[in-house]
CSV table of C-alpha atoms and ligand atoms in Angstrom, one decimal:
chain,number,residue,atom,x,y,z
K,716,UNK,CA,-72.9,-223.7,-47.0
K,717,UNK,CA,-74.0,-220.9,-49.2
K,718,UNK,CA,-73.1,-222.8,-52.4
K,719,UNK,CA,-75.1,-225.8,-51.4
K,720,UNK,CA,-78.2,-224.0,-50.3
K,721,UNK,CA,-81.0,-225.7,-52.3
K,722,UNK,CA,-82.8,-222.5,-53.0
K,723,UNK,CA,-79.8,-220.6,-54.3
K,724,UNK,CA,-78.6,-223.6,-56.5
K,725,UNK,CA,-81.9,-224.8,-57.7
K,726,UNK,CA,-84.2,-221.9,-58.1
K,727,UNK,CA,-81.9,-219.0,-58.1
K,728,UNK,CA,-78.6,-220.2,-59.5
K,729,UNK,CA,-77.8,-216.5,-60.0
K,730,UNK,CA,-76.9,-216.1,-56.3
K,731,UNK,CA,-73.2,-215.8,-56.1
K,732,UNK,CA,-71.5,-218.0,-53.6
K,733,UNK,CA,-69.7,-216.5,-50.7
K,734,UNK,CA,-66.3,-217.4,-52.2
K,735,UNK,CA,-67.2,-215.8,-55.5
K,736,UNK,CA,-68.3,-212.7,-53.7
K,737,UNK,CA,-65.0,-212.4,-51.7
K,738,UNK,CA,-63.1,-212.4,-54.9
K,739,UNK,CA,-64.7,-209.2,-56.0
K,740,UNK,CA,-62.0,-206.4,-55.7
K,741,UNK,CA,-64.3,-204.1,-53.6
K,742,UNK,CA,-64.7,-206.9,-51.0
K,743,UNK,CA,-61.1,-208.0,-51.2
K,744,UNK,CA,-60.1,-204.4,-50.4
K,745,UNK,CA,-62.6,-204.1,-47.6
K,746,UNK,CA,-61.3,-207.4,-46.2
K,747,UNK,CA,-57.7,-206.2,-46.1
K,748,UNK,CA,-58.9,-202.9,-44.4
K,749,UNK,CA,-61.2,-204.2,-41.7
K,750,UNK,CA,-60.3,-207.9,-41.3
K,751,UNK,CA,-61.7,-211.1,-42.6
K,752,UNK,CA,-64.2,-212.0,-39.9
K,753,UNK,CA,-66.4,-208.9,-40.0
K,754,UNK,CA,-66.7,-209.0,-43.8
K,755,UNK,CA,-67.4,-212.6,-43.7
K,756,UNK,CA,-70.2,-212.1,-41.1
K,757,UNK,CA,-71.8,-209.3,-43.0
K,758,UNK,CA,-71.6,-211.0,-46.4
K,759,UNK,CA,-73.3,-214.1,-44.9
K,760,UNK,CA,-76.0,-212.0,-43.3
K,761,UNK,CA,-76.6,-210.2,-46.6
K,762,UNK,CA,-76.9,-213.5,-48.5
K,763,UNK,CA,-79.2,-214.9,-45.9
K,764,UNK,CA,-81.4,-211.9,-46.3
K,765,UNK,CA,-81.4,-212.1,-50.0
K,766,UNK,CA,-82.4,-215.8,-49.9
K,767,UNK,CA,-85.1,-215.0,-47.4
K,768,UNK,CA,-86.5,-212.3,-49.7
K,769,UNK,CA,-86.4,-214.6,-52.7
K,770,UNK,CA,-88.0,-217.3,-50.8
K,771,UNK,CA,-91.0,-214.9,-50.0
K,772,UNK,CA,-91.3,-214.2,-53.7
K,773,UNK,CA,-90.0,-210.7,-53.3
K,774,UNK,CA,-87.9,-209.2,-56.1
K,775,UNK,CA,-84.3,-208.7,-54.9
K,776,UNK,CA,-81.1,-207.5,-56.5
K,777,UNK,CA,-78.7,-210.5,-56.6
K,778,UNK,CA,-76.1,-208.9,-58.8
K,779,UNK,CA,-72.6,-209.0,-57.8
K,780,UNK,CA,-72.3,-205.1,-57.8
K,781,UNK,CA,-75.5,-204.7,-55.7
K,782,UNK,CA,-74.4,-207.3,-53.2
K,783,UNK,CA,-70.9,-205.8,-52.8
K,784,UNK,CA,-72.4,-202.4,-52.2
K,785,UNK,CA,-74.7,-203.6,-49.6
K,786,UNK,CA,-72.1,-205.6,-47.9
K,787,UNK,CA,-69.7,-202.6,-47.8
K,788,UNK,CA,-72.6,-200.5,-46.3
K,789,UNK,CA,-73.3,-203.1,-43.7
K,790,UNK,CA,-69.6,-203.2,-42.6
K,791,UNK,CA,-69.5,-199.4,-42.6
K,792,UNK,CA,-72.6,-199.2,-40.4
K,793,UNK,CA,-71.1,-201.8,-37.9
K,794,UNK,CA,-67.8,-199.8,-37.7
K,795,UNK,CA,-69.5,-196.4,-37.4
K,796,UNK,CA,-68.9,-195.0,-33.8
K,797,UNK,CA,-72.0,-194.3,-32.1
K,798,UNK,CA,-70.5,-192.0,-29.5
K,799,UNK,CA,-69.2,-188.8,-31.3
K,800,UNK,CA,-68.7,-185.2,-30.9
K,801,UNK,CA,-71.7,-182.8,-31.5
K,802,UNK,CA,-72.2,-179.1,-31.5
K,803,UNK,CA,-74.3,-178.2,-28.5
K,804,UNK,CA,-76.3,-175.2,-29.6
K,805,UNK,CA,-79.2,-176.0,-27.3
K,806,UNK,CA,-78.5,-173.1,-25.0
K,807,UNK,CA,-77.8,-175.4,-22.0
K,808,UNK,CA,-74.2,-175.2,-21.3
K,809,UNK,CA,-73.8,-178.1,-18.9
K,810,UNK,CA,-76.1,-180.5,-20.7
K,811,UNK,CA,-76.1,-183.9,-19.0
K,812,UNK,CA,-77.3,-185.7,-22.1
K,813,UNK,CA,-74.5,-184.1,-24.0
K,814,UNK,CA,-71.8,-185.1,-21.7
K,815,UNK,CA,-71.7,-181.9,-19.5
K,816,UNK,CA,-68.5,-180.0,-19.1
K,817,UNK,CA,-66.2,-179.6,-22.1
K,818,UNK,CA,-62.7,-180.3,-20.9
K,819,UNK,CA,-59.7,-177.9,-21.0
K,820,UNK,CA,-56.9,-178.6,-23.4
K,821,UNK,CA,-54.7,-179.2,-20.3
K,822,UNK,CA,-57.1,-181.9,-19.1
K,823,UNK,CA,-57.3,-183.6,-22.6
K,824,UNK,CA,-53.4,-183.6,-22.8
K,825,UNK,CA,-53.1,-185.0,-19.3
K,826,UNK,CA,-55.6,-187.9,-20.2
K,827,UNK,CA,-53.9,-188.8,-23.4
K,828,UNK,CA,-50.4,-188.8,-21.6
K,829,UNK,CA,-51.5,-191.5,-19.1
K,830,UNK,CA,-53.8,-193.4,-21.5
K,831,UNK,CA,-51.0,-194.9,-23.6
K,832,UNK,CA,-49.2,-197.0,-21.0
K,833,UNK,CA,-48.4,-197.6,-17.4
K,834,UNK,CA,-48.7,-194.8,-14.8
K,835,UNK,CA,-48.0,-194.3,-11.0
K,836,UNK,CA,-51.8,-194.4,-10.5
K,837,UNK,CA,-51.4,-196.3,-7.2
K,838,UNK,CA,-47.6,-196.2,-6.8
K,839,UNK,CA,-45.7,-193.8,-4.6
K,840,UNK,CA,-42.5,-193.0,-6.6
K,841,UNK,CA,-40.8,-191.3,-3.8
K,842,UNK,CA,-41.2,-194.2,-1.3
K,843,UNK,CA,-41.2,-196.9,-3.9
K,844,UNK,CA,-44.2,-198.6,-2.6
K,845,UNK,CA,-48.0,-198.8,-3.1
K,846,UNK,CA,-49.8,-195.4,-3.1
K,847,UNK,CA,-53.4,-194.3,-3.1
K,848,UNK,CA,-55.0,-193.0,-6.3
K,849,UNK,CA,-56.6,-190.2,-4.5
K,850,UNK,CA,-53.2,-188.8,-3.8
K,851,UNK,CA,-53.1,-187.2,-7.2
K,852,UNK,CA,-55.9,-184.8,-6.5
K,853,UNK,CA,-56.3,-184.7,-2.7
K,854,UNK,CA,-53.9,-181.8,-1.9
K,855,UNK,CA,-55.4,-179.7,-4.7
K,856,UNK,CA,-58.9,-180.4,-3.5
K,857,UNK,CA,-57.9,-179.4,0.1
K,858,UNK,CA,-56.1,-176.3,-1.1
K,859,UNK,CA,-59.1,-175.2,-3.1
K,860,UNK,CA,-61.8,-175.9,-0.4
K,861,UNK,CA,-60.0,-175.7,2.8
K,862,UNK,CA,-60.8,-179.3,3.6
K,863,UNK,CA,-58.6,-181.5,5.7
K,864,UNK,CA,-58.9,-184.4,3.3
K,865,UNK,CA,-60.7,-185.5,0.1
K,866,UNK,CA,-61.6,-188.5,-2.0
K,867,UNK,CA,-62.9,-189.1,-5.5
K,868,UNK,CA,-65.5,-191.5,-6.8
K,869,UNK,CA,-67.2,-192.1,-10.2
K,870,UNK,CA,-70.0,-189.3,-9.9
K,871,UNK,CA,-71.8,-187.3,-7.3
K,872,UNK,CA,-74.6,-189.9,-7.0
K,873,UNK,CA,-71.8,-192.4,-6.1
K,874,UNK,CA,-70.4,-189.9,-3.6
K,875,UNK,CA,-73.8,-189.5,-1.8
K,876,UNK,CA,-74.2,-193.4,-1.8
K,877,UNK,CA,-70.7,-193.8,-0.2
K,878,UNK,CA,-71.2,-191.1,2.4
K,879,UNK,CA,-74.6,-192.4,3.5
K,880,UNK,CA,-73.6,-196.0,3.5
K,881,UNK,CA,-70.5,-195.4,5.4
K,882,UNK,CA,-72.0,-193.1,8.1
K,883,UNK,CA,-75.6,-194.3,8.3
K,884,UNK,CA,-76.0,-197.9,7.2
K,885,UNK,CA,-79.0,-199.4,9.1
K,886,UNK,CA,-79.6,-196.0,10.7
K,887,UNK,CA,-82.0,-193.1,10.3
K,888,UNK,CA,-81.3,-190.0,8.3
K,889,UNK,CA,-83.7,-187.1,8.7
K,890,UNK,CA,-84.0,-185.0,5.5
K,891,UNK,CA,-86.2,-182.0,4.9
K,892,UNK,CA,-89.2,-182.8,2.6
K,893,UNK,CA,-88.2,-179.8,0.5
K,894,UNK,CA,-85.0,-181.5,-0.4
K,895,UNK,CA,-86.1,-185.0,-1.5
K,896,UNK,CA,-85.1,-184.3,-5.0
K,897,UNK,CA,-85.0,-186.1,-8.3
K,898,UNK,CA,-82.1,-185.2,-10.6
K,899,UNK,CA,-82.6,-186.2,-14.2
K,900,UNK,CA,-81.7,-189.8,-15.0
K,901,UNK,CA,-83.1,-191.6,-12.1
K,902,UNK,CA,-81.2,-190.0,-9.2
K,903,UNK,CA,-83.9,-189.9,-6.5
K,904,UNK,CA,-82.6,-189.1,-3.1
K,905,UNK,CA,-85.1,-191.5,-1.3
K,906,UNK,CA,-84.0,-194.3,-3.5
K,907,UNK,CA,-80.3,-193.7,-3.1
K,908,UNK,CA,-80.9,-193.6,0.6
K,909,UNK,CA,-82.7,-196.9,0.6
K,910,UNK,CA,-79.8,-198.5,-1.4
K,911,UNK,CA,-77.3,-197.0,1.0
K,912,UNK,CA,-79.0,-198.9,3.7
K,913,UNK,CA,-80.4,-195.8,5.4
K,914,UNK,CA,-83.9,-195.3,6.8
K,915,UNK,CA,-85.1,-191.9,5.5
K,916,UNK,CA,-87.0,-189.8,8.1
K,917,UNK,CA,-88.9,-187.1,6.3
K,918,UNK,CA,-89.1,-183.9,8.3
K,919,UNK,CA,-90.8,-180.5,7.9
K,920,UNK,CA,-92.9,-179.8,4.8
K,921,UNK,CA,-92.3,-179.2,1.2
K,922,UNK,CA,-92.0,-175.4,1.6
K,923,UNK,CA,-90.9,-175.0,5.2
K,924,UNK,CA,-88.6,-176.9,7.5
K,925,UNK,CA,-87.5,-175.7,10.9
K,926,UNK,CA,-84.7,-176.6,13.2
K,927,UNK,CA,-87.3,-178.1,15.7
K,928,UNK,CA,-88.4,-180.5,13.0
K,929,UNK,CA,-84.9,-181.9,13.0
K,930,UNK,CA,-84.5,-181.9,16.7
K,931,UNK,CA,-87.7,-183.7,17.2
K,932,UNK,CA,-86.6,-186.3,14.7
K,933,UNK,CA,-83.4,-187.2,16.5
K,934,UNK,CA,-83.3,-190.7,18.0
K,935,UNK,CA,-80.5,-193.0,19.2
K,936,UNK,CA,-80.8,-194.6,15.8
K,937,UNK,CA,-80.0,-191.4,13.9
K,938,UNK,CA,-76.8,-191.8,11.8
K,939,UNK,CA,-76.1,-188.5,10.3
K,940,UNK,CA,-77.8,-185.2,9.4
K,941,UNK,CA,-77.8,-184.3,5.7
K,942,UNK,CA,-78.7,-181.3,3.5
K,943,UNK,CA,-79.3,-181.7,-0.1
K,944,UNK,CA,-78.8,-178.7,-2.4
K,945,UNK,CA,-82.0,-178.3,-4.3
K,946,UNK,CA,-80.1,-177.9,-7.5
K,947,UNK,CA,-82.7,-178.2,-10.3
K,948,UNK,CA,-85.5,-176.3,-8.8
K,949,UNK,CA,-86.3,-173.5,-6.3
K,950,UNK,CA,-88.9,-173.4,-3.5
K,951,UNK,CA,-90.1,-169.8,-3.6
K,952,UNK,CA,-92.5,-167.8,-1.7
K,953,UNK,CA,-93.4,-168.7,1.9
K,954,UNK,CA,-90.4,-170.8,2.7
K,955,UNK,CA,-88.0,-171.7,5.4
K,956,UNK,CA,-85.0,-173.8,5.5
K,957,UNK,CA,-82.6,-174.5,8.3
K,958,UNK,CA,-79.1,-172.8,7.9
K,959,UNK,CA,-76.1,-175.1,7.6
K,960,UNK,CA,-74.7,-173.7,10.9
K,961,UNK,CA,-77.8,-174.8,12.9
K,962,UNK,CA,-77.9,-178.2,11.4
K,963,UNK,CA,-74.2,-178.7,12.0
K,964,UNK,CA,-74.6,-177.7,15.6
K,965,UNK,CA,-77.5,-180.0,16.1
K,966,UNK,CA,-75.7,-182.9,14.6
K,967,UNK,CA,-72.6,-182.2,16.6
K,968,UNK,CA,-74.6,-181.9,19.9
K,969,UNK,CA,-75.6,-185.5,19.2
K,970,UNK,CA,-72.1,-186.6,18.3
K,971,UNK,CA,-73.0,-187.0,14.6
K,972,UNK,CA,-71.6,-185.7,11.4
K,973,UNK,CA,-73.3,-183.2,9.2
K,974,UNK,CA,-73.0,-183.9,5.5
K,975,UNK,CA,-74.1,-181.8,2.5
K,976,UNK,CA,-74.7,-182.9,-1.0
K,977,UNK,CA,-73.9,-179.6,-2.7
K,978,UNK,CA,-74.3,-180.9,-6.3
K,979,UNK,CA,-72.7,-178.4,-8.5
K,980,UNK,CA,-69.9,-177.5,-6.2
K,981,UNK,CA,-68.3,-174.2,-7.3
K,982,UNK,CA,-64.8,-173.8,-6.2
K,983,UNK,CA,-64.5,-170.1,-6.7
K,984,UNK,CA,-66.8,-167.0,-6.2
K,985,UNK,CA,-69.0,-167.0,-9.3
K,986,UNK,CA,-70.0,-163.4,-8.7
K,987,UNK,CA,-66.5,-162.3,-9.2
K,988,UNK,CA,-66.9,-163.6,-12.8
K,989,UNK,CA,-70.2,-161.7,-13.3
K,990,UNK,CA,-72.2,-164.9,-12.8
K,991,UNK,CA,-75.0,-165.4,-10.1
K,992,UNK,CA,-73.9,-166.5,-6.7
K,993,UNK,CA,-73.4,-170.2,-6.1
K,994,UNK,CA,-72.5,-171.5,-2.7
K,995,UNK,CA,-68.9,-172.7,-2.8
K,996,UNK,CA,-67.6,-175.9,-1.2
K,997,UNK,CA,-65.3,-173.7,1.0
K,998,UNK,CA,-68.3,-171.7,2.3
K,999,UNK,CA,-70.2,-174.9,3.1
K,1000,UNK,CA,-67.3,-176.5,5.0
K,1001,UNK,CA,-66.9,-173.2,6.8
K,1002,UNK,CA,-70.5,-173.3,8.0
K,1003,UNK,CA,-69.9,-176.6,9.8
K,1004,UNK,CA,-70.3,-179.3,7.2
K,1005,UNK,CA,-68.1,-182.3,7.9
K,1006,UNK,CA,-68.4,-183.7,4.5
K,1007,UNK,CA,-69.4,-182.0,1.2
K,1008,UNK,CA,-70.0,-183.9,-2.0
K,1009,UNK,CA,-70.2,-182.4,-5.5
K,1010,UNK,CA,-69.8,-183.3,-9.2
K,1011,UNK,CA,-66.6,-182.9,-11.2
K,1012,UNK,CA,-68.3,-182.2,-14.5
K,1013,UNK,CA,-70.7,-179.4,-13.4
K,1014,UNK,CA,-69.5,-175.9,-12.6
K,1015,UNK,CA,-66.1,-177.3,-11.7
K,1016,UNK,CA,-65.6,-177.9,-15.4
K,1017,UNK,CA,-63.7,-181.2,-15.2
K,1018,UNK,CA,-64.4,-184.9,-16.0
K,1019,UNK,CA,-67.3,-186.9,-14.6
K,1020,UNK,CA,-66.5,-187.6,-11.0
K,1021,UNK,CA,-67.9,-187.3,-7.5
K,1022,UNK,CA,-65.7,-185.4,-5.1
K,1023,UNK,CA,-66.0,-185.5,-1.3
K,1024,UNK,CA,-64.1,-183.1,0.8
K,1025,UNK,CA,-64.1,-182.7,4.5
K,1026,UNK,CA,-62.8,-184.0,7.9
K,1027,UNK,CA,-59.8,-186.4,7.6
K,1028,UNK,CA,-61.2,-188.9,10.0
K,1029,UNK,CA,-64.5,-189.3,8.1
K,1030,UNK,CA,-62.7,-189.4,4.7
K,1031,UNK,CA,-60.5,-192.2,6.0
K,1032,UNK,CA,-63.7,-194.2,7.0
K,1033,UNK,CA,-65.1,-193.6,3.4
K,1034,UNK,CA,-61.9,-195.0,1.9
K,1035,UNK,CA,-62.2,-198.1,4.0
K,1036,UNK,CA,-65.7,-198.9,2.8
K,1037,UNK,CA,-65.6,-201.7,0.1
K,1038,UNK,CA,-68.0,-199.6,-1.8
K,1039,UNK,CA,-65.2,-197.1,-2.5
K,1040,UNK,CA,-63.5,-199.8,-4.4
K,1041,UNK,CA,-66.6,-200.4,-6.5
K,1042,UNK,CA,-67.1,-196.7,-7.2
K,1043,UNK,CA,-63.5,-195.7,-7.9
K,1044,UNK,CA,-62.4,-193.7,-11.0
K,1045,UNK,CA,-59.8,-194.7,-13.5
K,1046,UNK,CA,-56.4,-193.2,-14.4
K,1047,UNK,CA,-57.9,-190.9,-17.2
K,1048,UNK,CA,-60.4,-189.3,-14.9
K,1049,UNK,CA,-57.7,-188.8,-12.4
K,1050,UNK,CA,-55.4,-187.2,-14.9
K,1051,UNK,CA,-58.2,-184.9,-16.3
K,1052,UNK,CA,-59.3,-183.9,-12.8
K,1053,UNK,CA,-55.8,-183.2,-11.6
K,1054,UNK,CA,-55.0,-181.0,-14.6
K,1055,UNK,CA,-58.4,-179.2,-14.3
K,1056,UNK,CA,-57.8,-178.4,-10.6
K,1057,UNK,CA,-54.3,-177.0,-11.4
K,1058,UNK,CA,-56.0,-174.4,-13.7
K,1059,UNK,CA,-57.6,-173.0,-10.6
K,1060,UNK,CA,-54.1,-171.9,-9.4
K,1061,UNK,CA,-54.4,-168.8,-11.5
K,1062,UNK,CA,-57.8,-167.2,-11.2
K,1063,UNK,CA,-56.7,-164.7,-13.9
K,1064,UNK,CA,-56.3,-167.3,-16.6
K,1065,UNK,CA,-59.0,-169.7,-15.3
K,1066,UNK,CA,-61.7,-167.9,-17.2
K,1067,UNK,CA,-60.0,-168.3,-20.6
K,1068,UNK,CA,-58.5,-171.8,-20.0
K,1069,UNK,CA,-61.5,-173.5,-18.5
K,1070,UNK,CA,-64.1,-174.0,-21.2
K,1071,UNK,CA,-67.0,-174.1,-18.9
K,1072,UNK,CA,-66.2,-170.7,-17.3
K,1073,UNK,CA,-65.0,-169.3,-20.7
K,1074,UNK,CA,-68.5,-170.2,-22.2
K,1075,UNK,CA,-70.5,-169.0,-19.2
K,1076,UNK,CA,-68.7,-165.6,-19.3
K,1077,UNK,CA,-68.4,-165.2,-23.0
K,1078,UNK,CA,-69.1,-161.6,-23.9
K,1079,UNK,CA,-72.4,-161.0,-25.8
K,1080,UNK,CA,-70.4,-159.0,-28.4
K,1081,UNK,CA,-68.4,-162.1,-29.2
K,1082,UNK,CA,-71.6,-164.2,-29.7
K,1083,UNK,CA,-73.2,-161.4,-31.7
K,1084,UNK,CA,-70.1,-161.4,-34.0
K,1085,UNK,CA,-70.4,-165.1,-34.5
K,1086,UNK,CA,-74.1,-164.7,-35.4
K,1087,UNK,CA,-73.3,-161.9,-37.9
K,1088,UNK,CA,-70.6,-164.0,-39.6
K,1089,UNK,CA,-72.8,-167.2,-39.9
K,1090,UNK,CA,-76.2,-165.8,-40.7
K,1091,UNK,CA,-75.6,-164.9,-44.4
K,1092,UNK,CA,-73.7,-168.3,-44.9
K,1093,UNK,CA,-76.5,-170.2,-43.4
K,1094,UNK,CA,-79.2,-168.3,-45.3
K,1095,UNK,CA,-77.4,-168.9,-48.5
K,1096,UNK,CA,-77.1,-172.6,-47.9
K,1097,UNK,CA,-80.8,-172.9,-46.9
K,1098,UNK,CA,-82.1,-170.8,-49.7
K,1099,UNK,CA,-85.6,-169.3,-50.1
K,1100,UNK,CA,-88.4,-170.9,-48.1
K,1101,UNK,CA,-86.5,-170.6,-44.9
K,1102,UNK,CA,-85.5,-167.3,-43.2
K,1103,UNK,CA,-82.4,-167.1,-41.0
K,1104,UNK,CA,-82.4,-164.3,-38.4
K,1105,UNK,CA,-80.2,-163.2,-35.6
K,1106,UNK,CA,-82.2,-163.0,-32.3
K,1107,UNK,CA,-81.4,-162.7,-28.6
K,1108,UNK,CA,-82.2,-165.8,-26.6
K,1109,UNK,CA,-81.9,-167.1,-23.1
K,1110,UNK,CA,-79.9,-170.2,-22.3
K,1111,UNK,CA,-79.2,-171.8,-18.9
K,1112,UNK,CA,-76.2,-173.2,-17.1
K,1113,UNK,CA,-77.8,-176.7,-16.8
K,1114,UNK,CA,-77.1,-179.7,-14.7
K,1115,UNK,CA,-79.0,-178.2,-11.8
K,1116,UNK,CA,-76.8,-175.2,-11.4
K,1117,UNK,CA,-78.8,-172.0,-10.7
K,1118,UNK,CA,-82.0,-173.4,-12.3
K,1119,UNK,CA,-83.9,-170.1,-12.5
K,1120,UNK,CA,-81.1,-167.9,-13.6
K,1121,UNK,CA,-81.0,-167.5,-17.3
K,1122,UNK,CA,-78.1,-166.6,-19.4
K,1123,UNK,CA,-78.7,-163.9,-22.0
K,1124,UNK,CA,-77.3,-165.1,-25.3
K,1125,UNK,CA,-77.6,-164.6,-29.1
K,1126,UNK,CA,-78.7,-167.2,-31.6
K,1127,UNK,CA,-79.8,-167.9,-35.1
K,1128,UNK,CA,-83.4,-168.7,-35.7
K,1129,UNK,CA,-84.6,-170.5,-38.8
K,1130,UNK,CA,-88.3,-170.1,-39.7
K,1131,UNK,CA,-90.1,-171.6,-42.7
K,1132,UNK,CA,-91.7,-169.0,-45.0
K,1133,UNK,CA,-94.4,-167.9,-45.4
K,1134,UNK,CA,-94.8,-167.7,-41.6
K,1135,UNK,CA,-97.8,-169.3,-40.0
K,1136,UNK,CA,-98.3,-171.6,-42.9
K,1137,UNK,CA,-99.7,-175.1,-41.9
K,1138,UNK,CA,-97.2,-177.9,-42.0
K,1139,UNK,CA,-94.4,-175.8,-40.8
K,1140,UNK,CA,-93.9,-178.0,-37.8
K,1141,UNK,CA,-93.1,-181.0,-39.9
K,1142,UNK,CA,-90.7,-179.0,-42.0
K,1143,UNK,CA,-88.9,-177.8,-38.8
K,1144,UNK,CA,-88.6,-181.3,-37.5
K,1145,UNK,CA,-87.1,-182.5,-40.8
K,1146,UNK,CA,-84.7,-179.5,-40.8
K,1147,UNK,CA,-83.6,-180.3,-37.2
K,1148,UNK,CA,-83.1,-184.0,-38.2
K,1149,UNK,CA,-80.9,-182.9,-41.2
K,1150,UNK,CA,-78.7,-180.9,-38.9
K,1151,UNK,CA,-78.5,-183.9,-36.6
K,1152,UNK,CA,-77.4,-186.1,-39.6
K,1153,UNK,CA,-74.3,-183.9,-40.2
K,1154,UNK,CA,-70.9,-185.6,-39.7
K,1155,UNK,CA,-70.7,-183.5,-36.5
K,1156,UNK,CA,-74.3,-183.3,-35.6
K,1157,UNK,CA,-75.7,-179.9,-34.7
K,1158,UNK,CA,-78.2,-179.8,-31.9
K,1159,UNK,CA,-80.6,-176.9,-31.4
K,1160,UNK,CA,-84.0,-176.4,-30.0
K,1161,UNK,CA,-87.4,-176.1,-31.7
K,1162,UNK,CA,-89.7,-173.5,-30.0
K,1163,UNK,CA,-92.6,-171.8,-31.4
K,1164,UNK,CA,-92.3,-172.0,-35.2
K,1165,UNK,CA,-88.6,-171.8,-35.4
K,1166,UNK,CA,-85.4,-173.9,-35.0
K,1167,UNK,CA,-83.1,-172.0,-32.6
K,1168,UNK,CA,-79.3,-172.3,-32.4
K,1169,UNK,CA,-77.9,-170.6,-29.4
K,1170,UNK,CA,-74.3,-169.6,-30.4
K,1171,UNK,CA,-72.8,-169.2,-27.0
K,1172,UNK,CA,-71.1,-172.7,-27.2
K,1173,UNK,CA,-70.1,-172.4,-30.8
K,1174,UNK,CA,-66.3,-171.9,-30.6
K,1175,UNK,CA,-65.1,-173.8,-33.7
K,1176,UNK,CA,-66.9,-171.8,-36.3
K,1177,UNK,CA,-64.7,-173.2,-39.1
K,1178,UNK,CA,-65.7,-176.8,-38.5
K,1179,UNK,CA,-69.3,-175.7,-38.2
K,1180,UNK,CA,-69.3,-174.0,-41.6
K,1181,UNK,CA,-67.2,-176.6,-43.3
K,1182,UNK,CA,-69.9,-179.3,-43.1
K,1183,UNK,CA,-72.8,-177.1,-44.1
K,1184,UNK,CA,-72.5,-178.2,-47.7
K,1185,UNK,CA,-73.4,-181.7,-46.5
K,1186,UNK,CA,-76.7,-180.7,-45.1
K,1187,UNK,CA,-79.3,-182.9,-46.9
K,1188,UNK,CA,-83.0,-183.2,-47.4
K,1189,UNK,CA,-84.0,-179.9,-45.5
M,146,PLP,C1,-76.1,-183.3,-10.0
M,146,PLP,C2,-76.4,-183.6,-8.6
M,146,PLP,C3,-76.3,-184.9,-8.2
M,146,PLP,C4,-75.9,-186.0,-9.1
M,146,PLP,O1,-74.6,-185.8,-9.4
M,146,PLP,P1,-73.9,-186.8,-10.6
M,146,PLP,O2,-72.5,-186.2,-10.7
M,146,PLP,O3,-74.7,-186.5,-11.9
M,146,PLP,O4,-74.0,-188.1,-10.2
M,146,PLP,C5,-76.7,-185.2,-6.9
M,146,PLP,N1,-77.1,-184.2,-6.1
M,146,PLP,C6,-77.2,-182.9,-6.4
M,146,PLP,C7,-77.7,-182.0,-5.4
M,146,PLP,C8,-76.9,-182.6,-7.7
M,146,PLP,O5,-77.0,-181.3,-8.1
């Protein structure tokens, strides 16, 4: 086709044919590395583009060398992985856009162990018959929360959907107006409820909801009572919310279950680690909740998953809902979750083995030492015109955990010199973009007239330093 193209043969006989191109050593090598089809497709696309340019009278480089280079670049771009590791120096530890909890080594090993081949995911080895994939984590979830039973789905949004659809399809669910939350990324409680087939009955007001608001909303059509942990904001000042115990009692008086979307789902006492208090799953169940749902990749520190713990009879109903099949997790998630939960067996080593807790409890002196080691190196690399300083900063846990609590940390700030000069904003944006273009992109935060790197989450200093020489165009 390319050799008989009238334009290339009549007007631009210089355009090499596809066959001619593929005989070039560069492309022949590329072909043996990446396979014939991809190189062929990109070579054709490059030739098409060249012809198009020439047809429009534009000047274009039709040399063999130039074409080979461009085809190689095209193939490289197609094969480049889009999803890749980055350095999260934003100060938000559990950053949803950056994939939330970093996994423990034990979880990573467990995942790769099952990834390669067949596993007993749904096979009971002792009995020699079909098993349930939840079996791999259920006992541990019960042990850590005090629940009778537990199940796992793809994320906490799925967990909420499954609970509501199972317990209150075509029925009413009263929820406090102060809890009709939106979590980033289109999780809006009223919409989830509608999709679950429930009719939301708003009770109380934004800042105050009382038990009587709920009791007045009870009808024969009520399906369940639900509390939603207001994870990513707080209602402060003149406020009132109904305690779990009262809501549980009201639900039980009407023969209905009481369910709680806890969101973050701490499994241990965070205060014992020097962190702000966060209601645990065990506490919530102890206050009368029949089901509690929470995320696997928030404070728990595991893979993305939605966990539901609570009464055995209700968990059994969830498992029978066809939606459970649609929302189930794969063997890798199960492996990572099972390995993560086992780390909780030893609270003394948990803090060092589980990256989420290790980062959240990282001593300031440690972070300061990182800053002192890296400041001169970064300053040297950036040269005059930019000043690198060590400065205290505040980060946050993220993912809706303890939204108003800030984590004191230490960071590096990079400011263009002289300070206050016009055009500094553009310079900072270009600098931030240069850091994002590194082989392992470095993500910080621009505030005021500086680029900030919170060093709390920087553990692999060597890798971070090693790529600084590749920083371009700052
Ligand atoms: C985070 C959160 C969710 C959503 O959980 P995902 O695991 O992100 O799906 C739902 N409800 C609450 C209260 C949350 O904090």
